[in-house]
Structures are given as structure tokens and as C-alpha cells.
JSON list of C-alpha atoms and ligand atoms in Angstrom, two decimals:
[
{"chain": "A", "resi": 159, "resn": "UNK", "atom": "CA", "xyz": [-39.66, -19.18, 67.58]},
{"chain": "A", "resi": 160, "resn": "UNK", "atom": "CA", "xyz": [-36.83, -20.03, 65.61]},
{"chain": "A", "resi": 161, "resn": "UNK", "atom": "CA", "xyz": [-33.09, -19.84, 65.35]},
{"chain": "A", "resi": 162, "resn": "UNK", "atom": "CA", "xyz": [-30.98, -16.97, 63.93]},
{"chain": "A", "resi": 163, "resn": "UNK", "atom": "CA", "xyz": [-28.40, -16.86, 62.20]},
{"chain": "A", "resi": 164, "resn": "UNK", "atom": "CA", "xyz": [-25.61, -15.01, 64.57]},
{"chain": "A", "resi": 165, "resn": "UNK", "atom": "CA", "xyz": [-22.95, -12.59, 62.75]},
{"chain": "A", "resi": 166, "resn": "UNK", "atom": "CA", "xyz": [-19.36, -12.99, 62.56]},
{"chain": "A", "resi": 167, "resn": "UNK", "atom": "CA", "xyz": [-16.43, -11.06, 63.48]},
{"chain": "A", "resi": 168, "resn": "UNK", "atom": "CA", "xyz": [-15.65, -8.79, 60.21]},
{"chain": "A", "resi": 169, "resn": "UNK", "atom": "CA", "xyz": [-19.27, -8.60, 58.99]},
{"chain": "A", "resi": 170, "resn": "UNK", "atom": "CA", "xyz": [-19.90, -4.78, 59.13]},
{"chain": "A", "resi": 171, "resn": "UNK", "atom": "CA", "xyz": [-23.25, -5.16, 61.56]},
{"chain": "A", "resi": 172, "resn": "UNK", "atom": "CA", "xyz": [-20.84, -5.55, 64.69]},
{"chain": "A", "resi": 173, "resn": "UNK", "atom": "CA", "xyz": [-19.14, -2.35, 63.73]},
{"chain": "A", "resi": 174, "resn": "UNK", "atom": "CA", "xyz": [-22.52, -0.24, 63.85]},
{"chain": "A", "resi": 175, "resn": "UNK", "atom": "CA", "xyz": [-23.85, 2.43, 66.05]},
{"chain": "A", "resi": 176, "resn": "UNK", "atom": "CA", "xyz": [-27.31, 0.57, 67.52]},
{"chain": "A", "resi": 177, "resn": "UNK", "atom": "CA", "xyz": [-30.36, 2.63, 67.19]},
{"chain": "A", "resi": 178, "resn": "UNK", "atom": "CA", "xyz": [-32.40, 3.13, 70.61]},
{"chain": "A", "resi": 179, "resn": "UNK", "atom": "CA", "xyz": [-35.92, 1.45, 70.68]},
{"chain": "A", "resi": 180, "resn": "UNK", "atom": "CA", "xyz": [-39.58, 3.35, 70.97]},
{"chain": "A", "resi": 181, "resn": "UNK", "atom": "CA", "xyz": [-41.27, 1.77, 74.04]},
{"chain": "A", "resi": 182, "resn": "UNK", "atom": "CA", "xyz": [-44.08, 2.47, 71.41]},
{"chain": "A", "resi": 183, "resn": "UNK", "atom": "CA", "xyz": [-42.10, -0.44, 68.74]},
{"chain": "A", "resi": 184, "resn": "UNK", "atom": "CA", "xyz": [-41.11, -2.58, 71.77]},
{"chain": "A", "resi": 185, "resn": "UNK", "atom": "CA", "xyz": [-45.00, -4.01, 72.38]},
{"chain": "A", "resi": 186, "resn": "UNK", "atom": "CA", "xyz": [-45.06, -5.22, 68.26]},
{"chain": "A", "resi": 187, "resn": "UNK", "atom": "CA", "xyz": [-45.20, -8.94, 68.03]},
{"chain": "A", "resi": 188, "resn": "UNK", "atom": "CA", "xyz": [-42.47, -8.97, 65.84]},
{"chain": "A", "resi": 189, "resn": "UNK", "atom": "CA", "xyz": [-40.21, -6.94, 68.24]},
{"chain": "A", "resi": 190, "resn": "UNK", "atom": "CA", "xyz": [-41.46, -9.82, 71.38]},
{"chain": "A", "resi": 191, "resn": "UNK", "atom": "CA", "xyz": [-40.87, -12.05, 68.41]},
{"chain": "A", "resi": 192, "resn": "UNK", "atom": "CA", "xyz": [-36.95, -11.13, 67.95]},
{"chain": "A", "resi": 193, "resn": "UNK", "atom": "CA", "xyz": [-36.59, -11.16, 71.93]},
{"chain": "A", "resi": 194, "resn": "UNK", "atom": "CA", "xyz": [-38.07, -14.54, 72.03]},
{"chain": "A", "resi": 195, "resn": "UNK", "atom": "CA", "xyz": [-35.59, -15.60, 69.43]},
{"chain": "A", "resi": 196, "resn": "UNK", "atom": "CA", "xyz": [-33.01, -13.79, 70.69]},
{"chain": "A", "resi": 197, "resn": "UNK", "atom": "CA", "xyz": [-33.19, -15.95, 73.91]},
{"chain": "A", "resi": 198, "resn": "UNK", "atom": "CA", "xyz": [-33.53, -19.20, 72.12]},
{"chain": "A", "resi": 199, "resn": "UNK", "atom": "CA", "xyz": [-30.24, -18.56, 69.75]},
{"chain": "A", "resi": 200, "resn": "UNK", "atom": "CA", "xyz": [-28.42, -18.23, 73.10]},
{"chain": "A", "resi": 201, "resn": "UNK", "atom": "CA", "xyz": [-29.43, -20.82, 74.60]},
{"chain": "A", "resi": 202, "resn": "UNK", "atom": "CA", "xyz": [-28.74, -23.37, 71.71]},
{"chain": "A", "resi": 203, "resn": "UNK", "atom": "CA", "xyz": [-25.25, -22.11, 71.16]},
{"chain": "A", "resi": 204, "resn": "UNK", "atom": "CA", "xyz": [-24.24, -22.23, 75.22]},
{"chain": "A", "resi": 205, "resn": "UNK", "atom": "CA", "xyz": [-24.03, -18.28, 75.15]},
{"chain": "A", "resi": 206, "resn": "UNK", "atom": "CA", "xyz": [-24.93, -16.05, 78.57]},
{"chain": "A", "resi": 207, "resn": "UNK", "atom": "CA", "xyz": [-25.96, -13.17, 76.67]},
{"chain": "A", "resi": 208, "resn": "UNK", "atom": "CA", "xyz": [-26.67, -11.59, 73.02]},
{"chain": "A", "resi": 209, "resn": "UNK", "atom": "CA", "xyz": [-26.76, -8.45, 71.63]},
{"chain": "A", "resi": 210, "resn": "UNK", "atom": "CA", "xyz": [-29.29, -7.09, 68.77]},
{"chain": "A", "resi": 211, "resn": "UNK", "atom": "CA", "xyz": [-26.31, -6.43, 65.98]},
{"chain": "A", "resi": 212, "resn": "UNK", "atom": "CA", "xyz": [-24.86, -10.14, 66.56]},
{"chain": "A", "resi": 213, "resn": "UNK", "atom": "CA", "xyz": [-28.50, -11.54, 65.11]},
{"chain": "A", "resi": 214, "resn": "UNK", "atom": "CA", "xyz": [-27.98, -8.67, 62.21]},
{"chain": "A", "resi": 215, "resn": "UNK", "atom": "CA", "xyz": [-30.51, -6.32, 63.53]},
{"chain": "A", "resi": 216, "resn": "UNK", "atom": "CA", "xyz": [-28.60, -2.96, 65.38]},
{"chain": "A", "resi": 217, "resn": "UNK", "atom": "CA", "xyz": [-30.74, -2.36, 67.98]},
{"chain": "A", "resi": 218, "resn": "UNK", "atom": "CA", "xyz": [-30.32, -1.49, 71.65]},
{"chain": "A", "resi": 219, "resn": "UNK", "atom": "CA", "xyz": [-31.32, -4.65, 72.87]},
{"chain": "A", "resi": 220, "resn": "UNK", "atom": "CA", "xyz": [-29.38, -7.44, 74.11]},
{"chain": "A", "resi": 221, "resn": "UNK", "atom": "CA", "xyz": [-30.72, -10.68, 76.28]},
{"chain": "A", "resi": 222, "resn": "UNK", "atom": "CA", "xyz": [-28.17, -12.38, 79.16]},
{"chain": "A", "resi": 223, "resn": "UNK", "atom": "CA", "xyz": [-28.34, -15.09, 81.76]},
{"chain": "A", "resi": 224, "resn": "UNK", "atom": "CA", "xyz": [-27.89, -12.96, 85.39]},
{"chain": "A", "resi": 225, "resn": "UNK", "atom": "CA", "xyz": [-27.20, -15.06, 88.42]},
{"chain": "A", "resi": 226, "resn": "UNK", "atom": "CA", "xyz": [-30.07, -14.44, 90.79]},
{"chain": "A", "resi": 227, "resn": "UNK", "atom": "CA", "xyz": [-28.87, -14.81, 94.59]},
{"chain": "A", "resi": 228, "resn": "UNK", "atom": "CA", "xyz": [-30.33, -17.82, 94.87]},
{"chain": "A", "resi": 229, "resn": "UNK", "atom": "CA", "xyz": [-27.97, -18.88, 91.86]},
{"chain": "A", "resi": 230, "resn": "UNK", "atom": "CA", "xyz": [-30.70, -19.46, 89.61]},
{"chain": "A", "resi": 231, "resn": "UNK", "atom": "CA", "xyz": [-29.64, -18.08, 86.23]},
{"chain": "A", "resi": 232, "resn": "UNK", "atom": "CA", "xyz": [-32.29, -16.55, 84.69]},
{"chain": "A", "resi": 233, "resn": "UNK", "atom": "CA", "xyz": [-31.90, -15.04, 81.14]},
{"chain": "A", "resi": 234, "resn": "UNK", "atom": "CA", "xyz": [-33.72, -11.06, 81.22]},
{"chain": "A", "resi": 235, "resn": "UNK", "atom": "CA", "xyz": [-33.99, -8.76, 78.03]},
{"chain": "A", "resi": 236, "resn": "UNK", "atom": "CA", "xyz": [-32.18, -5.42, 78.37]},
{"chain": "A", "resi": 237, "resn": "UNK", "atom": "CA", "xyz": [-33.27, -3.19, 76.30]},
{"chain": "A", "resi": 238, "resn": "UNK", "atom": "CA", "xyz": [-31.53, 0.72, 75.65]},
{"chain": "A", "resi": 239, "resn": "UNK", "atom": "CA", "xyz": [-29.52, -0.18, 78.61]},
{"chain": "A", "resi": 240, "resn": "UNK", "atom": "CA", "xyz": [-27.35, 2.75, 80.08]},
{"chain": "A", "resi": 241, "resn": "UNK", "atom": "CA", "xyz": [-24.61, 1.31, 82.14]},
{"chain": "A", "resi": 242, "resn": "UNK", "atom": "CA", "xyz": [-22.75, 3.34, 85.29]},
{"chain": "A", "resi": 243, "resn": "UNK", "atom": "CA", "xyz": [-19.41, 1.59, 86.81]},
{"chain": "A", "resi": 244, "resn": "UNK", "atom": "CA", "xyz": [-20.21, 2.07, 90.48]},
{"chain": "A", "resi": 245, "resn": "UNK", "atom": "CA", "xyz": [-16.62, 2.89, 91.72]},
{"chain": "A", "resi": 246, "resn": "UNK", "atom": "CA", "xyz": [-13.11, 2.59, 90.30]},
{"chain": "A", "resi": 247, "resn": "UNK", "atom": "CA", "xyz": [-11.97, -1.20, 90.44]},
{"chain": "A", "resi": 248, "resn": "UNK", "atom": "CA", "xyz": [-10.83, -2.91, 87.78]},
{"chain": "A", "resi": 249, "resn": "UNK", "atom": "CA", "xyz": [-10.70, -6.54, 87.01]},
{"chain": "A", "resi": 250, "resn": "UNK", "atom": "CA", "xyz": [-9.33, -8.66, 84.80]},
{"chain": "A", "resi": 251, "resn": "UNK", "atom": "CA", "xyz": [-10.94, -12.11, 83.47]},
{"chain": "A", "resi": 252, "resn": "UNK", "atom": "CA", "xyz": [-11.81, -14.72, 80.71]},
{"chain": "A", "resi": 253, "resn": "UNK", "atom": "CA", "xyz": [-14.36, -13.69, 77.37]},
{"chain": "A", "resi": 254, "resn": "UNK", "atom": "CA", "xyz": [-15.34, -15.26, 74.57]},
{"chain": "A", "resi": 255, "resn": "UNK", "atom": "CA", "xyz": [-17.88, -14.03, 72.04]},
{"chain": "A", "resi": 256, "resn": "UNK", "atom": "CA", "xyz": [-20.64, -15.61, 69.38]},
{"chain": "A", "resi": 257, "resn": "UNK", "atom": "CA", "xyz": [-19.37, -13.37, 67.22]},
{"chain": "A", "resi": 258, "resn": "UNK", "atom": "CA", "xyz": [-15.63, -14.74, 67.81]},
{"chain": "A", "resi": 259, "resn": "UNK", "atom": "CA", "xyz": [-15.85, -18.16, 67.77]},
{"chain": "A", "resi": 260, "resn": "UNK", "atom": "CA", "xyz": [-13.46, -20.45, 69.67]},
{"chain": "A", "resi": 261, "resn": "UNK", "atom": "CA", "xyz": [-11.42, -18.06, 71.05]},
{"chain": "A", "resi": 262, "resn": "UNK", "atom": "CA", "xyz": [-10.90, -16.61, 74.58]},
{"chain": "A", "resi": 263, "resn": "UNK", "atom": "CA", "xyz": [-8.74, -13.86, 75.95]},
{"chain": "A", "resi": 264, "resn": "UNK", "atom": "CA", "xyz": [-8.60, -11.59, 79.16]},
{"chain": "A", "resi": 265, "resn": "UNK", "atom": "CA", "xyz": [-10.16, -8.34, 79.52]},
{"chain": "A", "resi": 266, "resn": "UNK", "atom": "CA", "xyz": [-10.35, -5.77, 81.60]},
{"chain": "A", "resi": 267, "resn": "UNK", "atom": "CA", "xyz": [-13.86, -4.53, 82.38]},
{"chain": "A", "resi": 268, "resn": "UNK", "atom": "CA", "xyz": [-15.50, -2.56, 86.12]},
{"chain": "A", "resi": 269, "resn": "UNK", "atom": "CA", "xyz": [-16.20, -5.09, 88.78]},
{"chain": "A", "resi": 270, "resn": "UNK", "atom": "CA", "xyz": [-19.37, -3.71, 89.39]},
{"chain": "A", "resi": 271, "resn": "UNK", "atom": "CA", "xyz": [-21.39, -1.52, 87.49]},
{"chain": "A", "resi": 272, "resn": "UNK", "atom": "CA", "xyz": [-25.39, -0.24, 87.73]},
{"chain": "A", "resi": 273, "resn": "UNK", "atom": "CA", "xyz": [-27.44, -1.20, 84.47]},
{"chain": "A", "resi": 274, "resn": "UNK", "atom": "CA", "xyz": [-30.84, 0.79, 82.91]},
{"chain": "A", "resi": 275, "resn": "UNK", "atom": "CA", "xyz": [-32.94, -0.37, 80.62]},
{"chain": "A", "resi": 276, "resn": "UNK", "atom": "CA", "xyz": [-36.12, -1.08, 79.64]},
{"chain": "A", "resi": 277, "resn": "UNK", "atom": "CA", "xyz": [-37.81, -4.76, 80.30]},
{"chain": "A", "resi": 278, "resn": "UNK", "atom": "CA", "xyz": [-39.85, -6.31, 77.38]},
{"chain": "A", "resi": 279, "resn": "UNK", "atom": "CA", "xyz": [-42.65, -4.48, 78.48]},
{"chain": "A", "resi": 280, "resn": "UNK", "atom": "CA", "xyz": [-41.17, -1.30, 78.09]},
{"chain": "A", "resi": 281, "resn": "UNK", "atom": "CA", "xyz": [-40.86, -0.89, 81.62]},
{"chain": "A", "resi": 282, "resn": "UNK", "atom": "CA", "xyz": [-37.75, 0.99, 83.31]},
{"chain": "A", "resi": 283, "resn": "UNK", "atom": "CA", "xyz": [-36.26, -1.13, 85.42]},
{"chain": "A", "resi": 284, "resn": "UNK", "atom": "CA", "xyz": [-32.12, -0.85, 86.91]},
{"chain": "A", "resi": 285, "resn": "UNK", "atom": "CA", "xyz": [-29.91, -3.74, 88.42]},
{"chain": "A", "resi": 286, "resn": "UNK", "atom": "CA", "xyz": [-26.88, -3.10, 90.50]},
{"chain": "A", "resi": 287, "resn": "UNK", "atom": "CA", "xyz": [-23.97, -6.00, 89.33]},
{"chain": "A", "resi": 288, "resn": "UNK", "atom": "CA", "xyz": [-20.99, -7.42, 90.77]},
{"chain": "A", "resi": 289, "resn": "UNK", "atom": "CA", "xyz": [-18.43, -9.62, 88.87]},
{"chain": "A", "resi": 290, "resn": "UNK", "atom": "CA", "xyz": [-19.08, -12.12, 85.97]},
{"chain": "A", "resi": 291, "resn": "UNK", "atom": "CA", "xyz": [-23.11, -10.54, 85.33]},
{"chain": "A", "resi": 292, "resn": "UNK", "atom": "CA", "xyz": [-21.35, -7.04, 85.49]},
{"chain": "A", "resi": 293, "resn": "UNK", "atom": "CA", "xyz": [-18.78, -8.23, 82.94]},
{"chain": "A", "resi": 294, "resn": "UNK", "atom": "CA", "xyz": [-21.58, -9.61, 80.44]},
{"chain": "A", "resi": 295, "resn": "UNK", "atom": "CA", "xyz": [-23.47, -6.97, 80.59]},
{"chain": "A", "resi": 296, "resn": "UNK", "atom": "CA", "xyz": [-20.84, -4.10, 79.85]},
{"chain": "A", "resi": 297, "resn": "UNK", "atom": "CA", "xyz": [-19.89, -6.62, 76.85]},
{"chain": "A", "resi": 298, "resn": "UNK", "atom": "CA", "xyz": [-23.16, -7.10, 75.94]},
{"chain": "A", "resi": 299, "resn": "UNK", "atom": "CA", "xyz": [-23.38, -3.02, 75.38]},
{"chain": "A", "resi": 300, "resn": "UNK", "atom": "CA", "xyz": [-20.12, -2.85, 74.10]},
{"chain": "A", "resi": 301, "resn": "UNK", "atom": "CA", "xyz": [-21.86, -4.84, 71.23]},
{"chain": "A", "resi": 302, "resn": "UNK", "atom": "CA", "xyz": [-24.40, -1.57, 70.74]},
{"chain": "A", "resi": 303, "resn": "UNK", "atom": "CA", "xyz": [-21.44, 0.70, 70.01]},
{"chain": "A", "resi": 304, "resn": "UNK", "atom": "CA", "xyz": [-19.77, -1.71, 67.50]},
{"chain": "A", "resi": 305, "resn": "UNK", "atom": "CA", "xyz": [-17.10, -2.61, 70.11]},
{"chain": "A", "resi": 306, "resn": "UNK", "atom": "CA", "xyz": [-15.75, -6.51, 70.46]},
{"chain": "A", "resi": 307, "resn": "UNK", "atom": "CA", "xyz": [-14.14, -7.27, 73.15]},
{"chain": "A", "resi": 308, "resn": "UNK", "atom": "CA", "xyz": [-10.67, -7.75, 71.37]},
{"chain": "A", "resi": 309, "resn": "UNK", "atom": "CA", "xyz": [-10.48, -3.72, 71.39]},
{"chain": "A", "resi": 310, "resn": "UNK", "atom": "CA", "xyz": [-10.85, -3.79, 75.17]},
{"chain": "A", "resi": 311, "resn": "UNK", "atom": "CA", "xyz": [-7.78, -6.42, 75.71]},
{"chain": "A", "resi": 312, "resn": "UNK", "atom": "CA", "xyz": [-4.37, -4.20, 76.99]},
{"chain": "A", "resi": 313, "resn": "UNK", "atom": "CA", "xyz": [-2.55, -7.27, 75.58]},
{"chain": "A", "resi": 314, "resn": "UNK", "atom": "CA", "xyz": [-2.94, -9.79, 73.01]},
{"chain": "A", "resi": 315, "resn": "UNK", "atom": "CA", "xyz": [-0.56, -12.37, 75.08]},
{"chain": "A", "resi": 316, "resn": "UNK", "atom": "CA", "xyz": [-3.30, -13.89, 76.68]},
{"chain": "A", "resi": 317, "resn": "UNK", "atom": "CA", "xyz": [-5.66, -14.92, 73.27]},
{"chain": "A", "resi": 318, "resn": "UNK", "atom": "CA", "xyz": [-6.13, -18.70, 73.00]},
{"chain": "A", "resi": 319, "resn": "UNK", "atom": "CA", "xyz": [-8.55, -20.77, 70.79]},
{"chain": "A", "resi": 320, "resn": "UNK", "atom": "CA", "xyz": [-10.99, -22.55, 73.19]},
{"chain": "A", "resi": 321, "resn": "UNK", "atom": "CA", "xyz": [-9.48, -25.98, 73.42]},
{"chain": "A", "resi": 322, "resn": "UNK", "atom": "CA", "xyz": [-5.78, -24.64, 74.32]},
{"chain": "A", "resi": 323, "resn": "UNK", "atom": "CA", "xyz": [-8.03, -22.14, 76.82]},
{"chain": "A", "resi": 324, "resn": "UNK", "atom": "CA", "xyz": [-9.77, -25.51, 77.77]},
{"chain": "A", "resi": 325, "resn": "UNK", "atom": "CA", "xyz": [-6.29, -27.34, 78.28]},
{"chain": "A", "resi": 326, "resn": "UNK", "atom": "CA", "xyz": [-4.07, -24.60, 79.73]},
{"chain": "A", "resi": 327, "resn": "UNK", "atom": "CA", "xyz": [-6.26, -21.80, 81.50]},
{"chain": "A", "resi": 328, "resn": "UNK", "atom": "CA", "xyz": [-10.00, -22.92, 82.08]},
{"chain": "A", "resi": 329, "resn": "UNK", "atom": "CA", "xyz": [-9.31, -23.73, 86.03]},
{"chain": "A", "resi": 330, "resn": "UNK", "atom": "CA", "xyz": [-7.38, -20.06, 86.54]},
{"chain": "A", "resi": 331, "resn": "UNK", "atom": "CA", "xyz": [-11.56, -19.24, 87.09]},
{"chain": "A", "resi": 332, "resn": "UNK", "atom": "CA", "xyz": [-12.68, -18.51, 83.31]},
{"chain": "A", "resi": 333, "resn": "UNK", "atom": "CA", "xyz": [-16.36, -19.02, 82.84]},
{"chain": "A", "resi": 334, "resn": "UNK", "atom": "CA", "xyz": [-16.63, -21.24, 79.18]},
{"chain": "A", "resi": 335, "resn": "UNK", "atom": "CA", "xyz": [-20.04, -19.64, 78.16]},
{"chain": "A", "resi": 336, "resn": "UNK", "atom": "CA", "xyz": [-19.49, -17.18, 75.20]},
{"chain": "A", "resi": 337, "resn": "UNK", "atom": "CA", "xyz": [-20.99, -13.52, 75.46]},
{"chain": "B", "resi": 191, "resn": "LIG", "atom": "NI1", "xyz": [-20.11, -11.12, 72.25]}
]
């Protein structure tokens, strides 16, 4: 496995619409290696999610740490994800992004979603998510459409550098991991 270079805001790859993956393509060694490398890169930089375009691969895929019912964090690859809001409730909370280092801001997101995707073997699965994991999946899916969390903010008044976020806002229920 190897660490991948993370694209930062301003790199055009982050603003492209990523293309869907064919199941046959998914089952190839380079794609399987890319998934492993994305998991390793996400862990190295203490991320909780990492999308293809963030590692210069404009493909509709991301990896994300999703907490299961027993409280354990499992890193799951999502290929060709489609999300659907489940209900109208919007919630605002803190987000960061590995492509926008050391910045945090409050972003409104759907509290509840259903995500449908392919797993790394090309098998389809569906997951109902609530709260923070739903936020992570919405943030990562946005990356596949060239959207960054700043685009989703209703106001920039909450924007903070990581140090100041830690000093003044971290106890406000926010999660520290970048997406
Ligand atoms: Ni991000």
C-alpha cells in the first residue's frame, strides 16, 4: 500500500464531476489497490472520509469511517453512491475537509439519509444513516460532484482556523476529524 497525495482547494480536480465506475473496472487490481491506498491515506491524515477526486482520481467513490451500532468504527468503501434524504430535518454542525486543511465551519445537512452504493466487490448495498455518519456521506458525495463544504455554508461567520476552533468551539459538539 502507499500514501496518496491529497489535492487541496484550488486544484481543478476538486471541481470536476467524477465519473461512475463499471463493476468490471472495480474488480481490477489497480482499483482494489486504489481503495486500499485511500483507506491508508485517510488514516494517515486522521480523516473520517476521503473521496476519489481528493486523491486526483475523478471517480465516483469514497471511503468513510462509519460507526456501527456497537460503537465500532468501520472504514467502508462506497462506489457509485446515490443518496436520498429521509425526511426534511436539517441540522447544522461543524465540518472540516482534508482538501481545506486546518479550517472548520458550520454546514447544514440532512439529518437522515439513505445511501445506496456498490461495495468493493461490486455488490450493491443500502444503508440508513443518522447524524454524523449521514453528514460524512453527504460531504463525500458532494466531492464527487465538485462541491466543497464551503459551498454549502449558509454564512461564513462560523469559519474558524483549527486552533481557534479547538480553543473556542470544539466543546460545541463538533467532531475533530476532517472529511
Ligand atoms: Ni472533504
